[in-house]
GROMACS .gro file of C-alpha atoms in nm:
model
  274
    1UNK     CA    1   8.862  12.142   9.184
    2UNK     CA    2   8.735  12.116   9.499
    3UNK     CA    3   8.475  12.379   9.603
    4UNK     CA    4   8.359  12.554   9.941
    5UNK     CA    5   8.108  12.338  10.109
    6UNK     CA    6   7.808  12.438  10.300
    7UNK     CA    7   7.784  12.293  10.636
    8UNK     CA    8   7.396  12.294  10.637
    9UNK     CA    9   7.326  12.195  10.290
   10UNK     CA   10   7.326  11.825  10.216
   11UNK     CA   11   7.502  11.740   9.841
   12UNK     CA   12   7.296  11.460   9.620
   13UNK     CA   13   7.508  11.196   9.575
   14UNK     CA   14   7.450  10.863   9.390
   15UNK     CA   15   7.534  10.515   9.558
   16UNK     CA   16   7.763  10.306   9.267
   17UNK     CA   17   7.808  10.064   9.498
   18UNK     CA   18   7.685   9.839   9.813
   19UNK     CA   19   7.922   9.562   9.974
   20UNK     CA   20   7.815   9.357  10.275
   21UNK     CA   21   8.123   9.352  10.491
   22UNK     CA   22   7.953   9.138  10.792
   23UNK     CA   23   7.556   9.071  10.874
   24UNK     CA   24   7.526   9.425  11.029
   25UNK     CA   25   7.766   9.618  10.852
   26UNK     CA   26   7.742   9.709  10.474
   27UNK     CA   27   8.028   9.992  10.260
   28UNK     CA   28   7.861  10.184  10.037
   29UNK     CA   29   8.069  10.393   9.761
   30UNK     CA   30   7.854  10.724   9.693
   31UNK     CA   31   7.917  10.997   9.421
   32UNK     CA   32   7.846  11.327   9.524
   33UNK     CA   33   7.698  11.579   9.271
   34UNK     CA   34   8.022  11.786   9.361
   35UNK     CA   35   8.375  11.736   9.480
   36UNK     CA   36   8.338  11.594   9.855
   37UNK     CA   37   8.752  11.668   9.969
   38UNK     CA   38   8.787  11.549  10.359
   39UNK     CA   39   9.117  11.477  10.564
   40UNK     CA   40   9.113  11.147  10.727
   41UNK     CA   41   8.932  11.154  11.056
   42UNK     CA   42   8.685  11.392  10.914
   43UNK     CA   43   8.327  11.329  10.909
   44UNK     CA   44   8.024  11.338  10.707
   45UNK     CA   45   7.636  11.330  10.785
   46UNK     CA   46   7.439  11.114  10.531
   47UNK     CA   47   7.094  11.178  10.477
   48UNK     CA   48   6.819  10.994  10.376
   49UNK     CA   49   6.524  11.206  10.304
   50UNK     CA   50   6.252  11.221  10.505
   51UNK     CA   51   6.409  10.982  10.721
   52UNK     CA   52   6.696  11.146  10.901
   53UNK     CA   53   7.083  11.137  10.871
   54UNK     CA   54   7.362  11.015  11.090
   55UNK     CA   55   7.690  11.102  11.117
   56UNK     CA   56   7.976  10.861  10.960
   57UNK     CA   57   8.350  10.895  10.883
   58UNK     CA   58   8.447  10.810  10.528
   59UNK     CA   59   8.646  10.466  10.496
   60UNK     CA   60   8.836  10.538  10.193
   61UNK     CA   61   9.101  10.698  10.076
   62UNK     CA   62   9.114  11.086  10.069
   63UNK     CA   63   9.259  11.112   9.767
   64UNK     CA   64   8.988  10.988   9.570
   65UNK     CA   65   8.846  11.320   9.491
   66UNK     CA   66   8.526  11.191   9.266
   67UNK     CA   67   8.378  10.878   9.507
   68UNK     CA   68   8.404  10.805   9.883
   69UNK     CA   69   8.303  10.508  10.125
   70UNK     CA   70   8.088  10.493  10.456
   71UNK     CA   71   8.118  10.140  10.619
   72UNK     CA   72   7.811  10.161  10.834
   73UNK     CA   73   7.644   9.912  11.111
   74UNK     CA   74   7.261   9.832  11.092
   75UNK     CA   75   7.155  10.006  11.440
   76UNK     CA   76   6.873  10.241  11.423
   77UNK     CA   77   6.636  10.360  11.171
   78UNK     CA   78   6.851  10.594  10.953
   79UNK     CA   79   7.081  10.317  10.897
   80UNK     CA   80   6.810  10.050  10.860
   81UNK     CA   81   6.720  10.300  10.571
   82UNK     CA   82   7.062  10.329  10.426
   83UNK     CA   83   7.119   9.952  10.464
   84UNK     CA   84   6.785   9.913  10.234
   85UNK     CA   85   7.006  10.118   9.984
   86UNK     CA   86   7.073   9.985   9.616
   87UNK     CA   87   7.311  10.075   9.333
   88UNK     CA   88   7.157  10.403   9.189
   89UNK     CA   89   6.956  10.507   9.460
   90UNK     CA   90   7.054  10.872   9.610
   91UNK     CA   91   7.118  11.025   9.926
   92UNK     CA   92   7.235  11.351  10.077
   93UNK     CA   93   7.627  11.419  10.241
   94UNK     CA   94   7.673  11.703  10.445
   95UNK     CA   95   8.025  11.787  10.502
   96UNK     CA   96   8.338  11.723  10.568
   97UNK     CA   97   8.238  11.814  10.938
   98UNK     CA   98   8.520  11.852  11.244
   99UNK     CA   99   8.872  11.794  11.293
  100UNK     CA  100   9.065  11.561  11.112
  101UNK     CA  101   9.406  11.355  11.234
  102UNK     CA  102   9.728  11.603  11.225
  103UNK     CA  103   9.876  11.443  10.987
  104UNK     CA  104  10.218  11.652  10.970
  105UNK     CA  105  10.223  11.518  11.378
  106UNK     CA  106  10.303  11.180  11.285
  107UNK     CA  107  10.607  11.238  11.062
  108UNK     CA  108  10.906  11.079  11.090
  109UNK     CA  109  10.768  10.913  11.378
  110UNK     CA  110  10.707  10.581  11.472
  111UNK     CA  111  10.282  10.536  11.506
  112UNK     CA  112  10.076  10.300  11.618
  113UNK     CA  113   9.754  10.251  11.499
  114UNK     CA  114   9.503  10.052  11.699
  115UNK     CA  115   9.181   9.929  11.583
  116UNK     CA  116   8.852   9.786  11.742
  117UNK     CA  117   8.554   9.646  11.583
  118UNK     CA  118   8.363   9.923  11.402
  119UNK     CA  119   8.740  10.119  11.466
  120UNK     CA  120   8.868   9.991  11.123
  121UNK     CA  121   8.634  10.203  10.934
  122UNK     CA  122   8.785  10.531  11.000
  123UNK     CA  123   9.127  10.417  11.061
  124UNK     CA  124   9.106  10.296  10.682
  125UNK     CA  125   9.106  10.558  10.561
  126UNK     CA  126   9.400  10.721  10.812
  127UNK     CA  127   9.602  10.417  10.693
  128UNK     CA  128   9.558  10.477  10.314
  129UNK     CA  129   9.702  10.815  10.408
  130UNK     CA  130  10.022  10.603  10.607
  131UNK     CA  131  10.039  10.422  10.321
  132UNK     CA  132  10.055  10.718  10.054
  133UNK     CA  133  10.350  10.914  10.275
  134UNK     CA  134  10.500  10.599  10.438
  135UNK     CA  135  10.847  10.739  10.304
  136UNK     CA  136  10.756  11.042  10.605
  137UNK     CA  137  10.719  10.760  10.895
  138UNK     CA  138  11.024  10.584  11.109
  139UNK     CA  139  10.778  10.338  11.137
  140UNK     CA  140  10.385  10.203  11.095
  141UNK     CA  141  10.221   9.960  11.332
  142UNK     CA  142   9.870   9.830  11.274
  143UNK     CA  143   9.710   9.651  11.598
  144UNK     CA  144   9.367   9.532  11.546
  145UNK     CA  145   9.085   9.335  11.731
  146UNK     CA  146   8.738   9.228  11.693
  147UNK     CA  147   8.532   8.987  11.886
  148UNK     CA  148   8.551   8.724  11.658
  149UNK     CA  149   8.643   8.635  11.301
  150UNK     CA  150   8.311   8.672  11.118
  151UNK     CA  151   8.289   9.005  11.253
  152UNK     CA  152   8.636   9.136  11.150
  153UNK     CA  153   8.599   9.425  10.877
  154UNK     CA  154   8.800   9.419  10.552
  155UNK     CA  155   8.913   9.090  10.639
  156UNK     CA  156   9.064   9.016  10.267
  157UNK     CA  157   9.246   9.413  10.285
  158UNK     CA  158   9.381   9.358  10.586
  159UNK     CA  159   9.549   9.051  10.493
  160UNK     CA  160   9.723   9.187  10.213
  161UNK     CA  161   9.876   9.492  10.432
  162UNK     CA  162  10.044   9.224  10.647
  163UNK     CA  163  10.236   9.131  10.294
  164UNK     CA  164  10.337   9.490  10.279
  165UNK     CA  165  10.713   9.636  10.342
  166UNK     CA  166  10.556   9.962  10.516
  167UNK     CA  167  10.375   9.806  10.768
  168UNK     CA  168  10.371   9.565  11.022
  169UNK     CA  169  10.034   9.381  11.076
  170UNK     CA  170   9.910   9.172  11.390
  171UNK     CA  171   9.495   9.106  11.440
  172UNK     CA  172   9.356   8.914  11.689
  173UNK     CA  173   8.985   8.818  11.784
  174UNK     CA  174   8.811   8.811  12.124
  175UNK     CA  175   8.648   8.411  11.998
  176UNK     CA  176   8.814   8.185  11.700
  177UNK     CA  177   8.639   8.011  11.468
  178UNK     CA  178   8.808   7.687  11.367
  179UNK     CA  179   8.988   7.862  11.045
  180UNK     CA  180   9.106   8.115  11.191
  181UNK     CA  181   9.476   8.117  11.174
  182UNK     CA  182   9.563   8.446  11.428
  183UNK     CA  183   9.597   8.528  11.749
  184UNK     CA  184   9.334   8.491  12.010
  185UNK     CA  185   9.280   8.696  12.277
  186UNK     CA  186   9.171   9.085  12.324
  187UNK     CA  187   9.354   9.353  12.126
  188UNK     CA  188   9.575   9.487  12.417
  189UNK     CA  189   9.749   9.121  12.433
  190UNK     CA  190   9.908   9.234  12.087
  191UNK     CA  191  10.059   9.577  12.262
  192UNK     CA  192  10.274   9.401  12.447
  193UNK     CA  193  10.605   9.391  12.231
  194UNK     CA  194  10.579   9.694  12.047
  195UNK     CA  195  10.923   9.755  11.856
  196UNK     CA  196  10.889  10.141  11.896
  197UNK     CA  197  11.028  10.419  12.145
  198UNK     CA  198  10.731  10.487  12.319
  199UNK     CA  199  10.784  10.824  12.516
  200UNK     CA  200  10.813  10.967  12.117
  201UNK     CA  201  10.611  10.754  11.925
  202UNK     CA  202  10.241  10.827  11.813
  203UNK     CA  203   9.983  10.649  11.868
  204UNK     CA  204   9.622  10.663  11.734
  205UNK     CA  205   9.326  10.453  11.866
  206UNK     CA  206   8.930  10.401  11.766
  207UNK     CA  207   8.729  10.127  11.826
  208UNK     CA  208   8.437  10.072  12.085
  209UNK     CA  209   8.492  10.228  12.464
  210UNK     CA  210   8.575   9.996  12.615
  211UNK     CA  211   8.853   9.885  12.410
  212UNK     CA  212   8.993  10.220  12.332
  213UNK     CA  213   9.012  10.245  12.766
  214UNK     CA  214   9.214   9.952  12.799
  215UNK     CA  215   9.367  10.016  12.468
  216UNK     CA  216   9.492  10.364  12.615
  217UNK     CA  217   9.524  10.202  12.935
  218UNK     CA  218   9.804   9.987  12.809
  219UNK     CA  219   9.999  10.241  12.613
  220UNK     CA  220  10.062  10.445  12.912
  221UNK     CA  221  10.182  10.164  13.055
  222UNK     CA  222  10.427  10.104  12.783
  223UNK     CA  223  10.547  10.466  12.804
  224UNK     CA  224  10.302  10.662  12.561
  225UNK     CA  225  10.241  10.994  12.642
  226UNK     CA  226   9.913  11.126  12.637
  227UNK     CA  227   9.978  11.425  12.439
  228UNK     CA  228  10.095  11.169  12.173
  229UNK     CA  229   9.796  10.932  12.151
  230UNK     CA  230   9.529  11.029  11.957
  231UNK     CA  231   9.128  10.924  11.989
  232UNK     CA  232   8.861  10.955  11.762
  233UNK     CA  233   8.495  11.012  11.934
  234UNK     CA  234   8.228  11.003  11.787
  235UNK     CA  235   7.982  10.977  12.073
  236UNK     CA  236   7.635  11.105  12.062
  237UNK     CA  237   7.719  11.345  11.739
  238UNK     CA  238   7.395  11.489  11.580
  239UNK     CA  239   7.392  11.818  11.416
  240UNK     CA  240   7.747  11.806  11.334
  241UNK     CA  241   7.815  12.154  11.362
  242UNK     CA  242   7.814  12.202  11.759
  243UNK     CA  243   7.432  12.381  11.754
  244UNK     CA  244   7.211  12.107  11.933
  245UNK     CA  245   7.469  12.033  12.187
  246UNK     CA  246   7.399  11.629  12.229
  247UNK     CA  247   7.768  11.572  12.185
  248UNK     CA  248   7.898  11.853  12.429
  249UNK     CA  249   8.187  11.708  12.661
  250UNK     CA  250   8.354  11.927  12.932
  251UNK     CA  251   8.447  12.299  12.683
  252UNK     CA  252   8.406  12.101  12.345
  253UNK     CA  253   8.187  11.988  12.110
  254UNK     CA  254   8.265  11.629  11.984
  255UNK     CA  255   8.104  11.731  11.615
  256UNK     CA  256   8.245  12.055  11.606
  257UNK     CA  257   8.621  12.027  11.799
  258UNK     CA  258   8.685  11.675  11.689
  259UNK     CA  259   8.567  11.396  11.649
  260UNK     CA  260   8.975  11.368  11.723
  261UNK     CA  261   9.108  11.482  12.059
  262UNK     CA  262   9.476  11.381  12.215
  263UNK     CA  263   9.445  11.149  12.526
  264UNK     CA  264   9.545  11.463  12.730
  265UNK     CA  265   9.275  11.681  12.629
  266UNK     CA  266   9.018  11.403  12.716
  267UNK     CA  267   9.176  11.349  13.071
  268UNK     CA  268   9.132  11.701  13.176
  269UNK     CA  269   8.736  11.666  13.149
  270UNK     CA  270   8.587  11.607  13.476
  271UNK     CA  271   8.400  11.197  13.442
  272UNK     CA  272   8.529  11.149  13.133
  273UNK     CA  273   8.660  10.760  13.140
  274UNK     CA  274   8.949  10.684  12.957
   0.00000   0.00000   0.00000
């Protein structure tokens, strides 16, 4: 049964498991001491004491109730720490934190879902949700890029969702290697024949800035609306409960009013880019 969490108080949870998914970028399945129950696009802080912790947005499936995944990239010295991590070791989770996707939003709708880079990690565990009410979706789309092959995340998973009835698969990379079999060029070049109606489809996108401009960019073009594409930020989060104000854009607090916003609500911010 799950139980009421408090924000500030980190749980103790065990790490069962460590998987390198590139050079820079390990999952790690963790065990909290109690139930941990998020909605996909949800976030968690991980702590590593005294070190720090860092905000991350569980990989897996929801639904698991007992374990959960963070797919995290080696850039600073919380997640040098957490990349030193072994099979037994503990750390603390702090959460679920913010928003998480609307999920009743997307039914019987045709979505979208584009992913860049470090993008797959939360969008994994959005798609596991996809997956588990496909029967409520018109239609599911998967569009996903990365800069090259060796960097691609869940390389092996994502190839069995193209064998899937429920969803139609394309992936490209920015630079081939000599094996690899896909499409070559940067993710927007797989946006251009999108089967869907786009003035009422949904459409969510996460992955690096850049990408999710263009990304966003190029579903407008196609018709999207903006109140029907959805982002996930995740910018300069800290705290994770809106108190220390390093992720404050325009009225809102990334940590605390998202990380997910609709295109339209980021548009109305004065310099946002997107």
């Amino acid at each position: 049964m799950a139980v009421a969490i408090n924000p500030y108080r980190p749980l103790s949870a065990r790490v069962l498991e460590v998987r390198a998914e590139t050079p820079s970028i390990k999952t790690f399945r963790l065990e909290p001491a109690e139930p941990l129950v998020f909605a996909p696009g949800q976030f968690i802080e991980v702590t590593v004491p005294g070190v720090g912790e860092a905000p991350f947005t569980p990989s897996s499936s929801a639904s698991d109730r007992k374990t959960l995944e963070v797919t995290i990239m080696r850039v600073g010295r919380v997640t040098e720490r957490i990349h030193a991590l072994q099979p037994g070791d503990r750390v603390g989770v702090r959460g679920p934190l913010g928003n998480g996707y609307p999920l009743e939003d997307f039914d019987g709708r045709e979505v979208v879902v584009v992913g860049g880079g470090c993008g797959f990690a939360p969008l994994r565990s959005l798609m596991y949700a996809f997956f588990e009410r496909s029967d409520r979706l018109a239609r599911l789309i998967f569009r996903g890029g990365c800069r090259n092959d060796r960097e691609l995340l869940f390389r092996e998973e994502l190839e069995s969702w193209t064998a899937r009835a429920d969803v139609d698969v394309k992936l490209t990379v920015d630079e081939a290697s000599p094996d690899w079999p896909g499409h070559v060029g940067v993710v927007t070049t797989i946006l251009e024949d999108l089967p869907v109606d786009a003035a009422e489809a949904r459409a969510v996108v996460c992955g690096p800035p850049l990408m999710m401009r263009f990304a966003v960019k190029k579903l407008a073009a196609l018709g999207f609306q903006d109140r029907h594409i959805y982002l996930s930020l995740e910018e300069n989060m800290s705290c994770g409960i809106g108190l220390c104000g390093n992720c404050r854009i325009g009225p809102w607090y990334i940590c605390r009013d998202g990380p997910v916003f609709t295109c339209d609500q980021i548009r109305k911010i004065p310099g946002m880019a997107i």
